[in-house]
Short mmCIF file of C-alpha atoms in Angstrom, two decimals:
data_model
loop_
_atom_site.label_atom_id
_atom_site.label_comp_id
_atom_site.label_asym_id
_atom_site.label_seq_id
_atom_site.Cartn_x
_atom_site.Cartn_y
_atom_site.Cartn_z
CA MET C 1 -13.94 59.38 55.76
CA LYS C 2 -11.87 56.21 56.02
CA SER C 3 -14.95 54.09 55.73
CA ILE C 4 -15.65 55.79 52.42
CA ILE C 5 -12.10 55.86 51.00
CA PHE C 6 -11.16 52.21 51.37
CA PRO C 7 -14.09 50.79 49.39
CA SER C 8 -13.26 53.27 46.64
CA VAL C 9 -9.64 52.09 46.53
CA ALA C 10 -10.82 48.49 46.47
CA ALA C 11 -13.11 49.27 43.59
CA VAL C 12 -10.27 50.90 41.66
CA LEU C 13 -8.03 47.91 42.28
CA PHE C 14 -10.83 45.57 41.23
CA PHE C 15 -11.42 47.33 37.93
CA ALA C 16 -7.69 47.62 37.31
CA SER C 17 -7.40 43.89 37.87
CA CYS C 18 -10.27 43.24 35.48
CA GLY C 19 -8.59 45.48 32.96
CA ASN C 20 -5.32 43.53 33.28
CA ASN C 21 -7.16 40.22 32.89
CA ALA C 22 -8.91 41.45 29.79
CA LEU C 23 -5.59 42.65 28.38
CA ASP C 24 -3.95 39.31 29.16
CA GLU C 25 -6.79 37.44 27.49
CA LYS C 26 -6.49 39.65 24.44
CA LYS C 27 -2.74 39.04 24.26
CA GLU C 28 -3.30 35.30 24.64
CA LYS C 29 -5.83 35.31 21.80
CA ILE C 30 -3.39 37.21 19.60
CA ARG C 31 -0.61 34.77 20.48
CA LYS C 32 -2.77 31.76 19.70
CA SER C 33 -3.94 33.34 16.47
CA GLN C 34 -0.36 33.96 15.43
CA GLU C 35 0.63 30.38 16.31
CA GLU C 36 -2.31 28.99 14.35
CA ALA C 37 -1.40 31.14 11.36
CA GLN C 38 2.20 29.96 11.53
CA GLU C 39 1.11 26.32 11.81
CA ARG C 40 -1.24 26.71 8.87
CA GLN C 41 1.49 28.27 6.80
CA ALA C 42 3.84 25.42 7.70
CA ASP C 43 1.12 22.88 6.82
CA GLU C 44 0.47 24.57 3.51
CA GLU C 45 4.18 24.52 2.69
CA LEU C 46 4.35 20.84 3.69
CA LEU C 47 1.38 20.05 1.46
CA LYS C 48 2.85 21.94 -1.48
CA LYS C 49 6.12 20.03 -1.15
CA ALA C 50 4.28 16.71 -0.82
CA GLN C 51 2.17 17.44 -3.91
CA GLY C 52 5.39 17.85 -5.87
CA ILE C 53 6.49 14.32 -4.91
CA PHE C 54 3.34 12.26 -4.39
CA LYS C 55 -0.12 12.00 -5.92
CA ALA C 56 -3.54 11.04 -4.62
CA LEU C 57 -4.88 7.64 -5.66
CA PRO C 58 -7.41 7.43 -8.49
CA GLY C 59 -10.78 5.72 -8.04
CA ASP C 60 -9.68 2.63 -9.95
CA ALA C 61 -6.91 1.52 -12.30
CA SER C 62 -8.90 1.55 -15.53
CA ASP C 63 -7.56 3.22 -18.66
CA GLU C 64 -8.20 3.24 -22.42
CA LEU C 65 -6.71 -0.23 -22.81
CA HIS C 66 -8.42 -1.66 -19.74
CA VAL C 67 -12.07 -0.67 -19.65
CA LEU C 68 -13.87 -2.18 -16.66
CA SER C 69 -17.36 -3.53 -17.15
CA GLU C 70 -19.50 -4.75 -14.27
CA GLU C 71 -19.67 -8.21 -15.87
CA LYS C 72 -15.92 -8.49 -16.29
CA VAL C 73 -15.16 -7.33 -12.74
CA ASN C 74 -17.77 -9.71 -11.30
CA LEU C 75 -16.29 -12.61 -13.25
CA GLY C 76 -12.83 -11.74 -11.96
CA TYR C 77 -14.20 -11.52 -8.43
CA HIS C 78 -15.48 -15.09 -8.70
CA LEU C 79 -12.29 -16.42 -10.27
CA TYR C 80 -10.15 -14.71 -7.63
CA TYR C 81 -11.78 -16.74 -4.86
CA ASP C 82 -12.23 -20.03 -6.76
CA THR C 83 -9.99 -22.94 -5.77
CA ARG C 84 -10.70 -24.59 -9.14
CA LEU C 85 -7.78 -22.47 -10.33
CA SER C 86 -5.38 -24.76 -8.45
CA LEU C 87 -4.69 -28.38 -9.34
CA THR C 88 -5.90 -30.10 -6.18
CA GLY C 89 -8.32 -27.36 -5.13
CA ASN C 90 -6.33 -26.21 -2.12
CA ASN C 91 -5.59 -22.66 -3.22
CA SER C 92 -7.25 -19.65 -4.77
CA CYS C 93 -5.72 -16.25 -5.54
CA ASN C 94 -7.13 -15.14 -2.20
CA SER C 95 -5.16 -17.79 -0.33
CA CYS C 96 -1.91 -15.85 -0.67
CA HIS C 97 -3.49 -12.43 -1.26
CA ASP C 98 -6.22 -12.45 1.36
CA LEU C 99 -8.42 -9.40 0.93
CA SER C 100 -9.56 -9.59 4.54
CA LYS C 101 -5.88 -9.14 5.49
CA TYR C 102 -5.04 -6.25 3.19
CA GLY C 103 -4.19 -8.51 0.27
CA VAL C 104 -1.52 -10.64 1.96
CA ASP C 105 -1.34 -13.71 4.19
CA ASN C 106 1.14 -12.22 6.72
CA LEU C 107 3.54 -15.14 6.17
CA PRO C 108 7.21 -14.83 5.15
CA THR C 109 6.48 -17.05 2.15
CA SER C 110 3.23 -18.72 1.13
CA PRO C 111 2.32 -22.40 0.86
CA GLY C 112 1.30 -23.52 -2.61
CA ASP C 113 -1.23 -26.07 -3.83
CA ALA C 114 0.82 -29.05 -2.66
CA GLY C 115 1.94 -27.40 0.59
CA LYS C 116 5.44 -26.38 -0.51
CA ASN C 117 6.31 -22.76 0.14
CA GLY C 118 7.39 -20.33 -2.55
CA ASP C 119 10.72 -18.50 -2.47
CA ARG C 120 9.47 -14.94 -2.02
CA ASN C 121 7.02 -13.02 0.11
CA SER C 122 3.57 -12.56 -1.43
CA PRO C 123 3.11 -8.80 -1.97
CA THR C 124 -0.28 -7.19 -1.52
CA VAL C 125 -2.65 -7.18 -4.48
CA LEU C 126 -4.17 -3.89 -3.32
CA ASN C 127 -3.31 -1.02 -5.68
CA ALA C 128 -1.01 -3.43 -7.57
CA ALA C 129 -2.65 -2.60 -10.91
CA LEU C 130 -1.10 0.87 -10.67
CA HIS C 131 2.46 -0.50 -10.47
CA THR C 132 4.66 -0.17 -13.53
CA MET C 133 5.77 -3.79 -13.23
CA GLN C 134 4.75 -6.90 -11.27
CA PHE C 135 6.56 -9.39 -8.99
CA TRP C 136 9.66 -8.60 -6.94
CA ASP C 137 11.82 -9.07 -10.03
CA GLY C 138 9.50 -7.22 -12.41
CA ARG C 139 9.08 -10.15 -14.78
CA ALA C 140 5.47 -9.24 -15.65
CA LYS C 141 4.55 -5.88 -17.15
CA ASP C 142 1.00 -5.61 -15.76
CA VAL C 143 -1.64 -7.41 -13.71
CA GLU C 144 -3.07 -9.04 -16.86
CA GLU C 145 0.22 -10.81 -17.49
CA GLN C 146 0.84 -11.43 -13.80
CA ALA C 147 -2.55 -13.07 -13.21
CA GLY C 148 -1.75 -16.05 -15.42
CA MET C 149 1.66 -16.88 -13.98
CA PRO C 150 0.91 -18.23 -10.46
CA ILE C 151 -1.80 -20.50 -11.91
CA LEU C 152 0.77 -22.36 -14.02
CA ASN C 153 3.57 -22.21 -11.46
CA PRO C 154 4.29 -25.79 -10.26
CA VAL C 155 4.76 -24.67 -6.65
CA GLU C 156 1.94 -22.11 -6.40
CA MET C 157 -1.27 -23.34 -8.07
CA ALA C 158 0.22 -26.11 -10.20
CA ILE C 159 -2.27 -26.14 -13.11
CA PRO C 160 -0.40 -28.22 -15.73
CA SER C 161 -1.41 -26.19 -18.80
CA LYS C 162 -3.63 -23.36 -20.04
CA ASP C 163 -5.85 -25.80 -21.92
CA PHE C 164 -6.29 -27.88 -18.75
CA LEU C 165 -7.84 -24.96 -16.88
CA VAL C 166 -9.93 -23.75 -19.82
CA LYS C 167 -11.43 -27.23 -20.22
CA LYS C 168 -12.05 -27.42 -16.47
CA LEU C 169 -13.95 -24.12 -16.38
CA LYS C 170 -15.91 -24.90 -19.54
CA GLY C 171 -17.37 -27.79 -17.58
CA VAL C 172 -19.05 -25.26 -15.28
CA LYS C 173 -22.12 -23.95 -17.08
CA GLU C 174 -22.31 -20.80 -14.96
CA TYR C 175 -18.79 -19.82 -15.99
CA VAL C 176 -19.65 -20.33 -19.65
CA SER C 177 -22.48 -17.81 -19.24
CA MET C 178 -20.38 -15.38 -17.22
CA PHE C 179 -17.54 -15.34 -19.76
CA SER C 180 -20.04 -14.74 -22.55
CA ALA C 181 -21.45 -11.76 -20.63
CA ALA C 182 -18.02 -10.39 -19.80
CA PHE C 183 -16.65 -10.73 -23.34
CA PRO C 184 -19.79 -10.39 -25.51
CA ASN C 185 -18.03 -9.75 -28.80
CA GLU C 186 -16.00 -12.96 -28.81
CA SER C 187 -17.11 -16.22 -30.39
CA ASP C 188 -15.11 -18.28 -27.87
CA PRO C 189 -14.87 -16.06 -24.78
CA LEU C 190 -13.67 -18.67 -22.28
CA THR C 191 -9.96 -18.58 -23.03
CA TYR C 192 -6.90 -18.49 -20.81
CA ALA C 193 -6.21 -14.91 -21.87
CA ASN C 194 -9.69 -13.90 -20.74
CA ILE C 195 -9.23 -15.69 -17.42
CA GLN C 196 -6.24 -13.41 -16.93
CA ASN C 197 -8.13 -10.36 -18.17
CA ALA C 198 -11.07 -10.95 -15.84
CA ILE C 199 -8.92 -11.45 -12.73
CA ALA C 200 -6.94 -8.34 -13.65
CA ALA C 201 -10.15 -6.34 -14.15
CA PHE C 202 -11.17 -7.25 -10.61
CA GLU C 203 -7.74 -6.28 -9.28
CA ARG C 204 -8.02 -2.91 -11.03
CA LYS C 205 -10.91 -2.14 -8.68
CA LEU C 206 -8.85 -2.86 -5.55
CA ILE C 207 -7.78 0.70 -4.85
CA THR C 208 -7.54 1.89 -1.23
CA PRO C 209 -7.49 5.66 -0.69
CA SER C 210 -6.57 6.77 2.83
CA ARG C 211 -6.24 9.81 5.07
CA PHE C 212 -3.06 10.68 3.20
CA ASP C 213 -5.13 11.18 0.06
CA ASN C 214 -7.41 13.54 1.97
CA PHE C 215 -4.33 15.54 2.91
CA MET C 216 -3.03 15.46 -0.66
CA ASN C 217 -6.41 16.78 -1.82
CA GLY C 218 -6.07 19.78 0.47
CA ASP C 219 -7.46 18.75 3.87
CA LEU C 220 -4.75 20.07 6.21
CA THR C 221 -6.50 18.50 9.23
CA ALA C 222 -6.35 14.96 7.81
CA LEU C 223 -2.99 14.29 9.52
CA ASN C 224 -2.05 15.02 13.12
CA LYS C 225 1.14 16.77 14.21
CA GLN C 226 3.24 13.61 14.62
CA GLU C 227 2.09 12.28 11.24
CA LYS C 228 3.03 15.57 9.60
CA ASN C 229 6.41 15.43 11.32
CA GLY C 230 6.83 11.94 9.89
CA LEU C 231 5.88 13.09 6.40
CA LYS C 232 8.38 15.96 6.61
CA LEU C 233 11.09 13.59 7.84
CA PHE C 234 10.22 11.07 5.10
CA MET C 235 10.84 13.73 2.47
CA GLU C 236 13.92 15.29 4.09
CA THR C 237 15.68 12.01 4.92
CA GLY C 238 15.75 10.83 1.31
CA CYS C 239 13.08 8.11 1.36
CA THR C 240 11.32 9.75 -1.59
CA THR C 241 14.22 8.94 -3.91
CA CYS C 242 12.53 5.56 -4.35
CA HIS C 243 9.16 5.87 -2.61
CA ASN C 244 7.30 8.53 -4.56
CA GLY C 245 4.23 8.93 -6.77
CA ALA C 246 0.69 7.86 -5.89
CA LEU C 247 1.86 4.51 -4.50
CA LEU C 248 5.00 5.71 -2.71
CA GLY C 249 6.84 3.05 -4.67
CA GLY C 250 5.99 0.39 -7.22
CA ASN C 251 7.48 2.30 -10.13
CA MET C 252 11.19 1.49 -10.24
CA PHE C 253 13.95 -1.01 -9.45
CA GLN C 254 16.60 -0.41 -6.80
CA LYS C 255 19.52 -2.26 -5.31
CA PHE C 256 18.77 -3.52 -1.81
CA GLY C 257 21.87 -2.59 0.11
CA ILE C 258 23.87 0.32 -1.26
CA GLY C 259 27.41 -0.12 0.02
CA ILE C 260 26.32 -2.90 2.37
CA ASP C 261 25.06 -6.48 1.98
CA TYR C 262 21.39 -6.37 3.02
CA ARG C 263 21.69 -9.90 4.42
CA SER C 264 23.84 -8.59 7.27
CA LEU C 265 20.86 -6.48 8.35
CA THR C 266 17.90 -8.75 7.61
CA HIS C 267 19.64 -11.99 8.57
CA SER C 268 17.92 -13.63 5.63
CA VAL C 269 18.05 -17.42 5.70
CA LYS C 270 17.82 -17.90 1.93
CA ASN C 271 19.96 -16.12 -0.63
CA ASP C 272 18.07 -14.26 -3.34
CA ASP C 273 19.94 -12.44 -6.08
CA GLY C 274 16.88 -10.47 -7.14
CA ARG C 275 16.40 -9.40 -10.73
CA MET C 276 19.59 -11.16 -11.79
CA ALA C 277 17.60 -14.42 -11.71
CA VAL C 278 15.56 -13.03 -14.64
CA THR C 279 18.14 -11.08 -16.63
CA LYS C 280 21.24 -13.21 -15.85
CA VAL C 281 23.15 -9.92 -15.72
CA GLU C 282 25.61 -9.64 -12.83
CA THR C 283 24.87 -5.94 -12.27
CA ASP C 284 21.24 -6.88 -11.49
CA LYS C 285 22.31 -8.80 -8.39
CA ASP C 286 20.30 -7.74 -5.32
CA ILE C 287 18.09 -5.45 -7.40
CA PHE C 288 14.36 -5.66 -6.63
CA LYS C 289 11.22 -3.74 -7.45
CA VAL C 290 10.68 -0.95 -4.95
CA PRO C 291 7.47 -1.94 -3.12
CA SER C 292 4.58 0.42 -2.64
CA LEU C 293 4.15 1.66 0.92
CA ARG C 294 0.36 1.80 0.67
CA ASN C 295 -1.14 -0.19 3.59
CA VAL C 296 2.39 -1.08 4.72
CA GLU C 297 1.50 -1.20 8.42
CA LYS C 298 -0.89 -4.09 7.61
CA THR C 299 1.31 -6.14 5.28
CA ALA C 300 4.04 -7.58 7.50
CA PRO C 301 6.42 -9.34 7.29
CA TYR C 302 8.63 -7.17 5.11
CA PHE C 303 11.06 -7.36 2.22
CA HIS C 304 11.20 -9.85 -0.65
CA ASP C 305 11.80 -12.79 1.69
CA GLY C 306 9.56 -11.73 4.57
CA SER C 307 12.61 -11.73 6.81
CA VAL C 308 11.61 -8.83 9.08
CA ALA C 309 8.38 -8.85 11.08
CA SER C 310 8.52 -5.35 12.58
CA LEU C 311 7.73 -2.16 10.66
CA GLU C 312 9.98 -0.20 13.02
CA LYS C 313 12.88 -2.58 12.37
CA SER C 314 12.32 -2.47 8.61
CA ILE C 315 12.51 1.34 8.69
CA GLU C 316 15.80 1.19 10.59
CA ILE C 317 17.17 -1.34 8.09
CA MET C 318 16.14 0.73 5.07
CA ALA C 319 17.77 3.85 6.52
CA LYS C 320 21.04 1.96 6.98
CA ALA C 321 20.93 -0.09 3.78
CA GLU C 322 19.78 2.60 1.34
CA LEU C 323 20.70 5.92 2.95
CA GLY C 324 23.59 5.05 5.26
CA LYS C 325 21.79 6.71 8.16
CA GLU C 326 21.09 5.81 11.78
CA LEU C 327 17.66 7.00 12.86
CA LYS C 328 16.75 8.05 16.38
CA LYS C 329 13.91 6.22 18.12
CA GLU C 330 11.60 9.25 17.92
CA GLU C 331 12.35 9.60 14.21
CA VAL C 332 11.40 5.98 13.61
CA MET C 333 8.15 6.46 15.51
CA ASP C 334 7.33 9.62 13.53
CA LEU C 335 7.88 7.67 10.31
CA VAL C 336 5.66 4.86 11.58
CA ALA C 337 2.98 7.42 12.37
CA PHE C 338 3.18 8.85 8.86
CA LEU C 339 3.11 5.42 7.23
CA SER C 340 -0.06 4.60 9.18
CA THR C 341 -1.82 7.36 7.21
CA LEU C 342 -1.33 5.24 4.08
CA THR C 343 -3.66 2.56 5.43
CA GLY C 344 -6.84 2.66 3.39
CA THR C 345 -10.07 0.72 3.36
CA VAL C 346 -10.45 -2.45 1.33
CA PRO C 347 -13.75 -2.37 -0.61
CA ALA C 348 -16.01 -4.17 1.88
CA GLN C 349 -17.92 -6.18 -0.72
CA TYR C 350 -14.70 -7.88 -1.80
CA THR C 351 -13.33 -8.99 1.58
CA LYS C 352 -15.31 -12.22 1.47
CA ALA C 353 -15.99 -14.76 -1.26
CA PRO C 354 -19.06 -14.26 -3.47
CA GLU C 355 -21.97 -16.59 -3.07
CA GLY C 356 -22.75 -19.10 -5.76
CA ILE C 357 -20.67 -21.25 -8.03
CA ILE C 358 -17.15 -20.97 -6.72
CA LEU C 359 -15.31 -23.63 -4.78
CA LYS C 360 -13.85 -22.23 -1.55
#
């Protein structure tokens, strides 16, 4: 009898064990399903909050006043890379706003046509057409106005007058044809205003959507867990007071250093009073345009004077200077992870100079 009983008991134990395993697996599946549902709900809530603060980038920066034709954009593309726009032929727009380097030159300040450096860091040209003002002090209202200023600046491109450049370009027969094609309804299309308009038309195409835009458009998987933690922290810490909208900045002025002199944090070598240099109003001292954070991980060094090389350090400085907060190391790294999702792709066809008539 014993030889019969023991196998039966073993069989019962075996099936009981299998039953327990199946039950455990079922419980584990339920637990995972519940966790996934909770995570999805949290992600959906995060997205909803983000959509109330930010926006996805548009395809380009055209509007009713700035209609982009293929001819106008192509002309601007050529002008952007052409060193004829500087007095001695040393510089083009791309020299300081290198499209193969995310629209910057990664220098604190940029050397001009004669080799002398400017006073402020060259901001990226990418997505700049969507800003509500141009330059660190906001002295230009749009990229059309901005495009003409560096050309005549004695330190930057040093062209002595508008007429000087117009005459110079009219001596290039290909440009005469290109301006006629770009501005077909004008009897004298090669003007300084149209040089500005063409360069600006090209810049209005330099829009760089990123993984963050995929998230903003509803793809909850576009960001990983750390990046989502960084986004949540970015919103909860107070960064969105200034860095909001489609560009996460670029739409307002703000004092750099609220309750503290920013120079004590950045160790800036040169003094810069910010917008006060334009307005001559004392209350505008240390006020600058809030920069966009699009592609920020690629556009070092940071701040108006390029005084800080590290993104991590710049985050720590901004927390202290603007929010009066000390961030933990893991918080800084979460913010860095989130900011990396703002890195887009520069239109590949524009990262090198066009072939043909331009001087490089």
